[in-house]
Short mmCIF file of C-alpha atoms in Angstrom, two decimals:
data_model
loop_
_atom_site.label_atom_id
_atom_site.label_comp_id
_atom_site.label_asym_id
_atom_site.label_seq_id
_atom_site.Cartn_x
_atom_site.Cartn_y
_atom_site.Cartn_z
CA HIS A 12 33.83 -98.61 16.71
CA LEU A 13 36.45 -100.71 18.48
CA CYS A 14 38.05 -101.54 15.11
CA LEU A 15 38.23 -97.85 14.23
CA TYR A 16 39.66 -97.05 17.65
CA ILE A 17 42.54 -99.47 17.04
CA LEU A 18 43.15 -98.12 13.53
CA LYS A 19 43.61 -94.55 14.78
CA PHE A 20 46.89 -95.62 16.42
CA ILE A 21 48.20 -96.28 12.90
CA THR A 22 46.90 -93.16 11.19
CA TRP A 23 44.09 -90.61 11.49
CA SER A 24 43.38 -90.87 7.75
CA PRO A 25 40.01 -92.51 7.02
CA ILE A 26 41.69 -94.29 4.09
CA ILE A 27 42.95 -96.84 6.63
CA MET A 28 39.38 -98.15 6.78
CA GLN A 29 39.67 -99.46 3.23
CA PRO A 30 42.35 -102.16 3.77
CA LEU A 31 40.57 -103.29 6.95
CA HIS A 32 37.31 -103.54 5.06
CA LEU A 33 38.99 -105.44 2.24
CA ILE A 34 40.25 -107.99 4.78
CA ILE A 35 36.74 -108.35 6.23
CA ALA A 36 35.13 -108.76 2.79
CA ALA A 37 37.79 -111.19 1.54
CA THR A 38 37.52 -113.29 4.70
CA THR A 39 33.74 -113.46 4.30
CA VAL A 40 34.09 -114.65 0.70
CA TYR A 41 36.71 -117.22 1.72
CA LEU A 42 34.45 -118.65 4.41
CA PHE A 43 31.59 -118.88 1.93
CA LEU A 44 33.71 -120.63 -0.70
CA ARG A 45 35.35 -122.95 1.82
CA PHE A 46 32.40 -124.03 3.98
CA SER A 47 29.10 -123.39 2.17
CA PRO A 48 27.20 -126.41 0.77
CA PHE A 49 26.37 -124.75 -2.57
CA THR A 50 27.41 -125.70 -6.09
CA ARG A 51 30.61 -124.47 -7.72
CA LEU A 52 28.61 -122.17 -9.98
CA GLN A 53 26.79 -120.61 -7.03
CA LYS A 54 30.07 -120.20 -5.16
CA ALA A 55 31.64 -118.56 -8.21
CA LEU A 56 28.74 -116.12 -8.65
CA PHE A 57 28.36 -115.10 -5.00
CA PRO A 58 31.50 -112.91 -4.67
CA PHE A 59 30.42 -110.82 -7.67
CA GLY A 60 26.85 -110.21 -6.53
CA TYR A 61 25.72 -106.68 -5.68
CA LEU A 62 25.76 -107.19 -1.91
CA ALA A 63 28.97 -109.22 -1.58
CA PHE A 64 30.95 -107.15 -4.10
CA TYR A 65 29.61 -103.67 -3.42
CA GLU A 66 27.53 -103.10 -0.28
CA TYR A 67 29.68 -105.35 1.92
CA ALA A 68 33.03 -104.78 0.20
CA ILE A 69 33.46 -101.45 -1.59
CA ILE A 70 31.59 -99.38 1.03
CA PRO A 71 33.36 -99.54 4.43
CA ARG A 72 30.44 -99.80 6.83
CA ASN A 73 29.51 -101.88 9.85
CA TYR A 74 27.25 -104.27 7.93
CA ALA A 75 30.16 -106.24 6.43
CA LEU A 76 31.44 -107.15 9.89
CA GLY A 77 27.95 -108.38 10.77
CA VAL A 78 27.83 -110.64 7.71
CA LEU A 79 31.29 -112.04 8.51
CA LEU A 80 30.24 -112.91 12.07
CA LEU A 81 26.96 -114.38 10.83
CA PHE A 82 28.86 -116.66 8.44
CA LEU A 83 31.14 -117.71 11.29
CA PHE A 84 28.10 -118.61 13.35
CA CYS A 85 26.68 -120.73 10.52
CA ILE A 86 29.97 -122.62 10.17
CA LEU A 87 30.33 -123.32 13.89
CA PHE A 88 26.65 -124.16 14.34
CA ARG A 89 27.30 -127.56 12.73
CA ASP A 90 29.09 -128.51 15.95
CA TRP A 91 27.20 -126.17 18.27
CA LYS A 92 27.01 -128.55 21.23
CA ALA A 93 30.80 -128.64 21.58
CA LYS A 94 31.35 -124.97 20.73
CA PHE A 95 28.41 -123.32 22.47
CA PRO A 96 30.46 -120.76 24.48
CA LEU A 97 32.31 -119.73 21.30
CA LEU A 98 28.98 -119.32 19.50
CA GLY A 99 27.80 -117.14 22.36
CA PHE A 100 30.86 -114.90 22.04
CA ILE A 101 30.37 -114.55 18.27
CA LEU A 102 26.72 -113.61 18.78
CA LEU A 103 27.79 -111.10 21.45
CA LEU A 104 30.00 -109.37 18.88
CA LEU A 105 27.34 -109.69 16.17
CA ALA A 106 24.75 -107.91 18.34
CA HIS A 107 26.99 -104.82 18.40
CA THR A 108 27.42 -104.43 14.63
CA SER A 109 23.96 -103.01 13.83
CA VAL A 110 20.40 -102.89 15.13
CA HIS A 111 19.38 -105.34 12.38
CA ALA A 112 22.08 -107.79 13.46
CA LEU A 113 20.82 -107.39 17.03
CA ILE A 114 17.38 -108.56 15.89
CA ILE A 115 18.97 -111.56 14.17
CA VAL A 116 20.89 -112.41 17.37
CA ILE A 117 17.63 -112.35 19.34
CA SER A 118 16.01 -114.69 16.80
CA ILE A 119 19.02 -117.03 16.95
CA GLY A 120 18.82 -117.00 20.76
CA ILE A 121 15.15 -118.00 20.57
CA ALA A 122 16.01 -120.81 18.15
CA LEU A 123 18.83 -122.07 20.38
CA CYS A 124 16.42 -122.20 23.33
CA TRP A 125 14.03 -124.19 21.16
CA GLU A 126 16.83 -126.58 20.21
CA LEU A 127 17.83 -127.16 23.82
CA ILE A 128 14.24 -127.77 24.93
CA PHE A 129 13.49 -130.37 22.26
CA THR A 130 16.80 -132.24 22.16
CA SER A 131 18.02 -134.88 24.56
CA ASP A 132 21.70 -134.54 23.60
CA ARG A 133 22.53 -131.22 25.26
CA PRO A 134 25.87 -129.61 26.11
CA ASP A 135 26.83 -129.63 29.78
CA ARG A 136 25.34 -126.96 32.04
CA MET A 137 28.56 -124.97 32.19
CA LYS A 138 28.67 -124.56 28.40
CA ILE A 139 24.95 -123.73 28.24
CA GLY A 140 25.23 -121.14 31.01
CA THR A 141 28.35 -119.54 29.52
CA GLY A 142 26.93 -119.46 25.99
CA PHE A 143 23.56 -117.97 26.91
CA GLY A 144 25.23 -115.61 29.37
CA LEU A 145 27.37 -114.18 26.57
CA ILE A 146 24.38 -113.92 24.22
CA LEU A 147 22.25 -112.16 26.84
CA PHE A 148 25.10 -109.82 27.76
CA GLY A 149 25.53 -108.91 24.09
CA ILE A 150 21.82 -108.24 23.61
CA VAL A 151 21.44 -106.13 26.77
CA THR A 152 24.57 -104.03 26.21
CA ALA A 153 23.65 -103.47 22.55
CA ILE A 154 20.18 -102.24 23.54
CA VAL A 155 21.69 -99.93 26.16
CA GLN A 156 24.04 -98.41 23.57
CA LEU A 157 21.15 -97.77 21.17
CA LYS A 158 19.78 -95.17 23.59
CA PRO A 159 21.42 -91.79 22.88
CA SER A 160 23.10 -90.09 25.82
CA GLY A 161 22.10 -86.57 24.76
CA PRO A 162 19.21 -84.75 23.08
CA ASP A 163 20.13 -86.17 19.66
CA PRO A 164 17.55 -88.90 18.84
CA GLY A 165 20.29 -90.89 17.06
CA PHE A 166 19.13 -93.95 15.14
CA VAL A 167 15.49 -93.72 16.25
CA PRO A 168 13.89 -90.33 15.53
CA GLY A 169 10.54 -91.62 16.77
CA TRP A 170 8.56 -94.82 17.25
CA ASN A 171 5.42 -95.64 15.29
CA THR A 172 3.20 -97.60 17.68
CA GLU A 173 -0.13 -97.08 15.93
CA PHE A 174 -1.41 -99.74 13.54
CA GLY A 175 -2.11 -98.67 9.97
CA LEU A 176 -3.17 -101.09 7.27
CA ASP A 177 -1.48 -99.14 4.47
CA LEU A 178 1.85 -99.06 6.31
CA PHE A 179 1.51 -102.74 7.25
CA LEU A 180 1.01 -103.73 3.61
CA LYS A 181 3.86 -101.46 2.54
CA VAL A 182 6.19 -103.15 5.02
CA LEU A 183 5.05 -106.60 3.90
CA ASN A 184 5.86 -105.63 0.31
CA ILE A 185 9.51 -105.34 1.34
CA LEU A 186 9.73 -109.15 1.18
CA PRO A 187 9.52 -109.51 -2.62
CA LYS A 188 11.89 -106.54 -2.94
CA ALA A 189 14.42 -108.41 -0.80
CA PHE A 190 14.10 -111.67 -2.72
CA PHE A 191 13.96 -110.13 -6.20
CA PRO A 192 16.14 -106.99 -6.13
CA ILE A 193 16.43 -105.15 -9.44
CA PRO A 194 18.87 -102.21 -9.66
CA GLN A 195 18.33 -99.00 -11.57
CA PHE A 196 20.95 -99.00 -14.29
CA ASN A 197 22.42 -95.51 -13.94
CA MET A 198 25.42 -93.80 -12.36
CA HIS A 199 23.60 -93.35 -9.04
CA PHE A 200 22.57 -96.96 -8.45
CA TRP A 201 23.38 -97.08 -4.72
CA SER A 202 20.23 -97.72 -2.65
CA SER A 203 18.25 -97.83 -5.90
CA MET A 204 17.31 -101.51 -5.63
CA GLU A 205 13.61 -101.93 -6.26
CA GLY A 206 11.35 -104.93 -6.50
CA ALA A 207 10.01 -106.28 -9.76
CA SER A 208 7.55 -103.88 -11.37
CA ALA A 209 4.10 -105.02 -10.30
CA THR A 210 1.00 -103.79 -8.50
CA SER A 211 0.80 -103.79 -4.73
CA ASN A 212 -1.68 -106.67 -4.78
CA VAL A 213 0.70 -108.80 -6.85
CA LYS A 214 3.59 -107.99 -4.50
CA LEU A 215 1.46 -108.85 -1.48
CA VAL A 216 0.52 -112.24 -2.93
CA LEU A 217 4.17 -112.83 -3.83
CA ALA A 218 5.25 -112.01 -0.27
CA ILE A 219 2.74 -114.45 1.21
CA LEU A 220 3.85 -117.17 -1.21
CA ILE A 221 7.48 -116.61 -0.23
CA LEU A 222 6.64 -117.02 3.46
CA LEU A 223 4.57 -120.14 2.80
CA PHE A 224 7.35 -121.63 0.67
CA ALA A 225 9.89 -121.03 3.43
CA LEU A 226 7.47 -122.51 5.97
CA VAL A 227 7.04 -125.72 3.96
CA LEU A 228 10.75 -125.92 3.15
CA LEU A 229 11.79 -125.72 6.80
CA LEU A 230 9.07 -127.87 8.39
CA ARG A 231 11.53 -130.73 8.85
CA LYS A 232 14.04 -128.37 10.49
CA PRO A 233 12.06 -126.70 13.29
CA THR A 234 15.06 -124.86 14.76
CA ALA A 235 15.82 -123.22 11.42
CA LEU A 236 12.11 -122.48 10.99
CA VAL A 237 11.90 -120.74 14.38
CA MET A 238 15.05 -118.76 13.57
CA TYR A 239 13.77 -117.72 10.13
CA LEU A 240 10.27 -116.72 11.20
CA SER A 241 11.32 -114.87 14.36
CA GLY A 242 14.06 -113.04 12.45
CA THR A 243 11.70 -112.11 9.62
CA ILE A 244 9.01 -110.90 12.02
CA GLY A 245 11.61 -108.99 14.03
CA LEU A 246 13.03 -107.17 11.01
CA LEU A 247 9.58 -106.33 9.62
CA THR A 248 8.57 -105.01 13.04
CA CYS A 249 11.70 -102.86 13.07
CA PHE A 250 10.84 -101.50 9.62
CA TYR A 251 7.28 -100.78 10.75
CA THR A 252 7.98 -99.14 14.11
CA ILE A 253 11.33 -97.41 13.53
CA ARG A 254 12.39 -96.93 9.93
CA PHE A 255 12.31 -98.61 6.57
CA GLY A 256 15.29 -100.75 5.63
CA ALA A 257 17.33 -100.63 2.45
CA ILE A 258 18.35 -103.70 0.46
CA ARG A 259 21.51 -104.08 2.59
CA HIS A 260 19.33 -104.64 5.65
#
């Protein structure tokens, strides 16, 4: 909203959102190509994928800004001990891009606490206090802004707090859909991504295998494991209690 507020001093036309969004998308792609550890083929394919080329580029929405900030965090995390306050500021901004990004920020905060507890080479107390202060401020203010000020329920029409096995399995089946998205090839393909055609039992087994694979893969990197599992659990909880997510989430 702050970006849009600044743009309105240039023009009231919503078309002004498009060049801003192009800058955001192009910067995200540049950061990926410049700093990611992937192969040249993977780097060449990434900008033309459905999410990078369409959801986070063609459609001017808040999610693209969240991805850009998340990439910035990943780049700076390599030297997190020296840049902890800057990481905190980036996560503060990230928490305000979407409710899903807020959940990711919380999971990153948990992982950073884990890292500080189990490492002997810590930043000085001033950097730790400033960094976590910024992260906590971002989380709290983002949660406050999620609550509508009037009778309009806003993002959350109602909370589902009762446990139901069918809904739980349905939410768990989002995992294979996220890892193996297949679009419907027609003119109205937006939000049409579906998982591979299979029975619910097959999808459930596939989801469990994906989680186990990630668990084994990240066992030697406990901080990344804590971040991945807490983020995954947080997003699935959001989908269960509030609303289902689309492929962009």
